[in-house]
Amino acid sequence: MLRILSLSLVFILPLHFSLAAKDRVFAEGSEWEVVSEGHQFAEGMAWDTEGNFFFTDVPRNQLFKIDATTGEKTLFDGDSGETNGIALAPDGRIYGCASGVKGINVWDPKTGDKITIETGTLSNDIAILKDGTLFYTDPHSKLVWRLEAGSHELSKAATLPWKPNGITLSEDQQTLLVAEFFADTIHGFPIDQNSKLTGNSSPAYKVATPSDQVGTLDGMLPLPDGRLLCGTSLGAQIVPPVNADSQASAQHIVIPSPDGRPRCNYVRISPDRQWLYTAYRDDLLRRRIVEDLGQR
């Protein structure tokens, strides 16, 4: 059962202030709900083709599944290789960054069968093109790695002067977006017709940061209107592109972590586009969103 979180906040407002202003993110009357709690570090999130929800608890070596029909949570894998970020691939399987075994784990969400692609590298977060080409971040080595579709041949996609963390693809799959963890910038890397990075990167998004300018940029998701949903030290943020050219796309929204939770480390929107899911150290929350969030 999901538990409802009620936030009791009181503001003294001038009489001319409208209390009926429409929330740009959340549906009227919605509240945060606890999806799962009691974790050591809840992280990566993904849905399979049947709508079942998967997420990880990194240090506890766990991958969980919440059934799309019953809502029942089960431990899908208790030996996940300390998997962090996960993603659904075009082949219908779940791929995950398993730094504990220096590889990429691949699960069949129907049978639970697992194989490990041995890479010999550490990994944090993952993004997969429609053709099956896989990119993942390695903060320790300041690298983005690439696994060739089919053969899984390993190569360096990008060598960086900073530590990468969150990674995702633009909606058109022509740009790889990589978060600079300790800063405020998500960098865009062009992808060529051979599914390889080409040319120099450029700043694609800038998030808000605390006074120390440490953004702790983590799990990300592109929105259809060109903005980016990102987990940060200030909570979840919806960020316009650096080259935003319209008022609508320029709306930058910070969603503070509820009840003083620490940084938001992963964000996703459910496949039915009804819910915003956010992960924190101890738990995962969700909240119903407005129907047109991020639509063009």
Coordinates of C-alpha atoms in Angstrom, one line a residue:
M1 CA 0.0 0.0 0.0
L2 CA 1.2 3.5 -0.8
R3 CA 1.4 5.9 2.1
I4 CA 0.3 9.5 1.6
L5 CA 2.6 12.3 2.8
S6 CA 0.9 15.4 4.0
L7 CA 2.9 18.6 4.0
S8 CA 1.6 21.2 6.4
L9 CA 2.9 24.6 5.3
V10 CA 1.5 28.0 6.2
F11 CA 2.2 31.1 4.2
I12 CA 1.0 34.7 5.0
L13 CA 0.1 36.2 1.6
P14 CA -0.8 39.7 0.5
L15 CA -4.5 40.1 -0.3
H16 CA -3.9 40.6 -4.0
F17 CA -2.1 37.3 -4.3
S18 CA -4.1 34.6 -6.1
L19 CA -4.5 31.4 -4.1
A20 CA -6.0 29.7 -7.2
A21 CA -2.8 29.8 -9.2
K22 CA -2.5 26.5 -11.2
D23 CA 0.4 24.2 -10.3
R24 CA 2.6 23.7 -13.4
V25 CA 3.7 20.2 -12.4
F26 CA 1.2 18.5 -10.0
A27 CA -2.5 17.6 -10.5
E28 CA -4.9 19.4 -8.3
G29 CA -5.3 17.8 -4.9
S30 CA -2.4 15.4 -5.4
E31 CA 0.1 14.6 -2.6
W32 CA 3.3 12.7 -2.4
E33 CA 2.9 9.0 -1.9
V34 CA 5.5 6.6 -0.6
V35 CA 6.2 3.9 -3.1
S36 CA 8.9 2.1 -1.1
E37 CA 10.8 2.9 2.1
G38 CA 13.5 1.6 4.5
H39 CA 16.2 1.6 1.9
Q40 CA 19.9 2.3 2.2
F41 CA 20.2 4.1 -1.1
A42 CA 17.3 3.9 -3.5
E43 CA 18.3 4.6 -7.1
G44 CA 17.7 3.5 -10.7
M45 CA 14.2 3.2 -12.0
A46 CA 12.6 1.6 -15.1
W47 CA 9.4 0.0 -16.4
D48 CA 9.3 -3.1 -18.6
T49 CA 7.1 -3.5 -21.6
E50 CA 4.2 -4.8 -19.4
G51 CA 4.3 -1.8 -17.1
N52 CA 6.0 -3.5 -14.2
F53 CA 8.2 -1.1 -12.2
F54 CA 11.8 -1.9 -11.2
F55 CA 14.2 0.0 -9.0
T56 CA 17.5 -0.6 -7.2
D57 CA 18.9 -0.3 -3.7
V58 CA 22.6 0.1 -4.6
P59 CA 24.6 -0.8 -1.4
R60 CA 22.1 -3.5 -0.4
N61 CA 22.7 -5.3 -3.7
Q62 CA 19.0 -5.4 -4.5
L63 CA 16.7 -5.0 -7.5
F64 CA 13.0 -4.7 -6.7
K65 CA 9.9 -5.2 -8.9
I66 CA 6.4 -3.7 -8.3
D67 CA 3.7 -5.6 -10.2
A68 CA 1.7 -3.4 -12.6
T69 CA -1.5 -5.2 -11.9
T70 CA -1.4 -6.0 -8.1
G71 CA 1.0 -3.3 -6.9
E72 CA 2.8 -6.0 -5.0
K73 CA 6.5 -5.3 -4.3
T74 CA 9.0 -8.3 -4.5
L75 CA 12.7 -8.7 -4.4
F76 CA 13.5 -9.5 -8.0
D77 CA 17.3 -10.0 -7.5
G78 CA 19.1 -10.1 -4.1
D79 CA 22.5 -10.2 -5.8
S80 CA 22.3 -7.3 -8.2
G81 CA 26.1 -6.6 -8.3
E82 CA 25.4 -3.3 -6.6
T83 CA 23.5 -2.1 -9.6
N84 CA 22.8 1.6 -9.8
G85 CA 21.1 3.1 -12.9
I86 CA 18.9 0.8 -15.0
A87 CA 17.2 1.1 -18.4
L88 CA 14.8 -0.9 -20.6
A89 CA 16.4 -1.9 -23.9
P90 CA 14.8 -2.4 -27.3
D91 CA 15.1 -6.2 -26.8
G92 CA 12.7 -5.9 -23.8
R93 CA 15.3 -6.7 -21.2
I94 CA 16.5 -4.5 -18.2
Y95 CA 20.1 -3.4 -18.4
G96 CA 21.9 -2.1 -15.2
C97 CA 25.2 -0.6 -14.1
A98 CA 26.7 -3.3 -11.9
S99 CA 29.9 -1.8 -10.5
G100 CA 30.1 -4.5 -7.8
V101 CA 30.9 -7.0 -10.5
K102 CA 32.5 -4.5 -13.0
G103 CA 30.0 -5.3 -15.6
I104 CA 26.6 -4.5 -17.0
N105 CA 23.8 -6.9 -15.8
V106 CA 21.0 -7.9 -18.1
W107 CA 17.7 -9.2 -16.7
D108 CA 14.8 -10.9 -18.5
P109 CA 11.9 -9.2 -16.6
K110 CA 9.6 -12.2 -17.2
T111 CA 11.8 -15.1 -16.2
G112 CA 14.3 -13.3 -13.9
D113 CA 17.2 -14.9 -15.9
K114 CA 20.4 -12.7 -15.6
I115 CA 23.6 -12.5 -17.6
T116 CA 26.5 -10.2 -17.0
I117 CA 28.4 -8.4 -19.7
E118 CA 31.9 -8.3 -18.3
T119 CA 33.5 -4.9 -19.0
G120 CA 36.1 -4.6 -16.3
T121 CA 34.9 -1.1 -15.6
L122 CA 33.0 0.8 -13.0
S123 CA 29.6 2.3 -14.0
N124 CA 26.9 4.6 -12.7
D125 CA 24.1 5.4 -15.1
I126 CA 23.0 4.1 -18.5
A127 CA 21.4 5.1 -21.7
I128 CA 20.4 2.8 -24.6
L129 CA 19.7 3.8 -28.3
K130 CA 16.9 2.3 -30.2
D131 CA 19.4 0.2 -32.2
G132 CA 20.8 -1.3 -28.9
T133 CA 24.0 0.7 -28.6
L134 CA 24.7 1.3 -25.0
F135 CA 26.4 4.2 -23.2
Y136 CA 27.3 4.4 -19.5
T137 CA 29.1 6.8 -17.2
D138 CA 32.1 5.9 -15.1
P139 CA 32.7 8.8 -12.6
H140 CA 35.8 7.1 -11.1
S141 CA 37.7 7.2 -14.5
K142 CA 35.9 10.3 -15.8
L143 CA 34.7 8.4 -18.8
V144 CA 31.7 7.6 -20.9
W145 CA 31.9 4.1 -22.2
R146 CA 30.2 2.6 -25.3
L147 CA 29.0 -0.9 -25.9
E148 CA 28.4 -1.8 -29.5
A149 CA 24.9 -3.1 -30.3
G150 CA 24.9 -6.9 -30.6
S151 CA 28.6 -7.6 -30.1
H152 CA 28.9 -5.5 -26.9
E153 CA 32.4 -4.5 -27.9
L154 CA 33.7 -2.0 -25.4
S155 CA 35.2 1.4 -26.4
K156 CA 35.7 4.8 -24.9
A157 CA 33.0 7.2 -26.1
A158 CA 34.2 10.3 -24.2
T159 CA 37.2 11.2 -21.9
L160 CA 36.2 14.1 -19.6
P161 CA 37.9 16.6 -17.3
W162 CA 35.0 16.2 -14.8
K163 CA 33.1 13.4 -13.1
P164 CA 30.0 12.3 -15.1
N165 CA 27.0 10.8 -13.4
G166 CA 23.4 10.9 -14.9
I167 CA 23.1 10.1 -18.5
T168 CA 20.2 10.1 -21.0
L169 CA 19.3 10.6 -24.7
S170 CA 17.5 13.5 -26.3
E171 CA 14.0 12.7 -27.6
D172 CA 15.3 12.5 -31.2
Q173 CA 18.3 10.3 -30.1
Q174 CA 20.7 12.6 -31.8
T175 CA 22.3 13.9 -28.6
L176 CA 23.8 12.1 -25.6
L177 CA 23.2 14.1 -22.4
V178 CA 25.7 13.7 -19.6
A179 CA 25.5 15.4 -16.2
E180 CA 28.6 17.0 -14.6
F181 CA 27.9 15.7 -11.1
F182 CA 29.6 18.4 -8.9
A183 CA 28.6 21.3 -11.1
D184 CA 25.5 22.8 -12.7
T185 CA 25.8 21.7 -16.3
I186 CA 24.4 18.9 -18.5
H187 CA 26.6 18.5 -21.6
G188 CA 25.3 17.5 -25.0
F189 CA 27.4 15.1 -27.2
P190 CA 26.3 14.8 -30.9
I191 CA 25.6 11.2 -32.1
D192 CA 26.3 10.3 -35.7
Q193 CA 24.6 7.9 -38.0
N194 CA 26.9 5.1 -36.8
S195 CA 25.7 5.6 -33.2
K196 CA 29.0 7.0 -32.1
L197 CA 29.8 10.4 -30.4
T198 CA 31.1 12.9 -32.9
G199 CA 32.5 16.4 -32.5
N200 CA 32.8 18.4 -29.3
S201 CA 30.2 18.6 -26.5
S202 CA 28.4 21.8 -25.6
P203 CA 26.4 22.9 -22.5
A204 CA 22.8 21.8 -23.1
Y205 CA 21.2 22.5 -19.8
K206 CA 22.0 24.5 -16.6
V207 CA 20.4 23.6 -13.3
A208 CA 20.0 25.8 -10.2
T209 CA 22.5 25.0 -7.4
P210 CA 23.0 25.9 -3.7
S211 CA 25.5 28.6 -2.7
D212 CA 28.4 26.1 -2.9
Q213 CA 27.5 25.5 -6.6
V214 CA 27.5 21.7 -6.1
G215 CA 24.5 20.5 -8.0
T216 CA 25.0 16.7 -7.5
L217 CA 23.3 16.1 -10.9
D218 CA 22.0 12.6 -11.2
G219 CA 19.3 10.6 -13.0
M220 CA 17.6 12.5 -15.8
L221 CA 14.8 12.3 -18.3
P222 CA 14.0 14.4 -21.4
L223 CA 10.5 15.9 -21.8
P224 CA 8.7 16.3 -25.1
D225 CA 8.8 20.1 -25.0
G226 CA 12.6 20.1 -24.9
R227 CA 13.1 20.6 -21.2
L228 CA 14.9 18.1 -19.0
L229 CA 13.8 16.5 -15.7
C230 CA 16.8 16.0 -13.4
G231 CA 17.6 14.9 -9.9
T232 CA 19.8 17.5 -8.0
S233 CA 20.9 18.6 -4.6
L234 CA 17.9 21.1 -4.5
G235 CA 15.4 18.3 -5.4
A236 CA 14.0 17.5 -8.8
Q237 CA 14.3 20.2 -11.4
I238 CA 12.6 20.8 -14.8
V239 CA 15.2 22.7 -16.8
P240 CA 14.9 24.5 -20.2
P241 CA 17.7 24.1 -22.8
V242 CA 20.4 26.6 -22.8
N243 CA 19.2 27.9 -26.2
A244 CA 15.5 28.1 -25.1
D245 CA 13.8 30.5 -27.6
S246 CA 10.2 30.7 -26.2
Q247 CA 8.6 31.6 -22.9
A248 CA 7.0 28.2 -22.5
S249 CA 10.2 26.2 -22.9
A250 CA 12.0 28.7 -20.7
Q251 CA 10.1 27.7 -17.6
H252 CA 12.6 26.5 -15.0
I253 CA 11.0 24.7 -12.1
V254 CA 12.6 23.5 -8.9
I255 CA 10.6 20.8 -6.9
P256 CA 12.1 20.7 -3.4
S257 CA 12.6 17.3 -1.8
P258 CA 9.6 16.7 0.5
D259 CA 10.0 17.0 4.3
G260 CA 13.7 17.8 4.3
R261 CA 14.8 14.7 2.5
P262 CA 18.4 14.8 1.1
R263 CA 19.1 15.3 -2.6
C264 CA 16.9 13.8 -5.2
N265 CA 19.1 11.2 -7.0
Y266 CA 16.8 9.8 -9.7
V267 CA 13.7 10.9 -11.5
R268 CA 11.3 9.3 -13.9
I269 CA 7.8 9.8 -15.3
S270 CA 5.6 6.7 -15.5
P271 CA 4.9 5.3 -19.0
D272 CA 1.2 6.5 -18.8
R273 CA 2.6 10.0 -18.1
Q274 CA 0.4 10.2 -14.9
W275 CA 3.1 10.1 -12.2
L276 CA 6.4 11.7 -11.3
Y277 CA 8.6 9.2 -9.5
T278 CA 11.6 10.5 -7.4
A279 CA 14.2 8.5 -5.5
Y280 CA 16.0 9.6 -2.3
R281 CA 18.5 7.9 0.0
D282 CA 15.8 6.1 2.2
D283 CA 12.8 5.9 -0.1
L284 CA 11.0 6.4 -3.4
L285 CA 8.0 8.8 -3.8
R286 CA 5.5 9.5 -6.5
R287 CA 3.0 12.2 -7.1
R288 CA 0.3 12.6 -9.8
I289 CA 1.2 15.3 -12.4
V290 CA -0.8 17.5 -14.7
E291 CA -1.8 15.9 -18.0
D292 CA 0.1 18.3 -20.2
L293 CA 3.4 18.3 -18.4
G294 CA 6.2 18.6 -21.0
Q295 CA 3.9 18.2 -24.0
R296 CA 4.6 20.3 -27.1

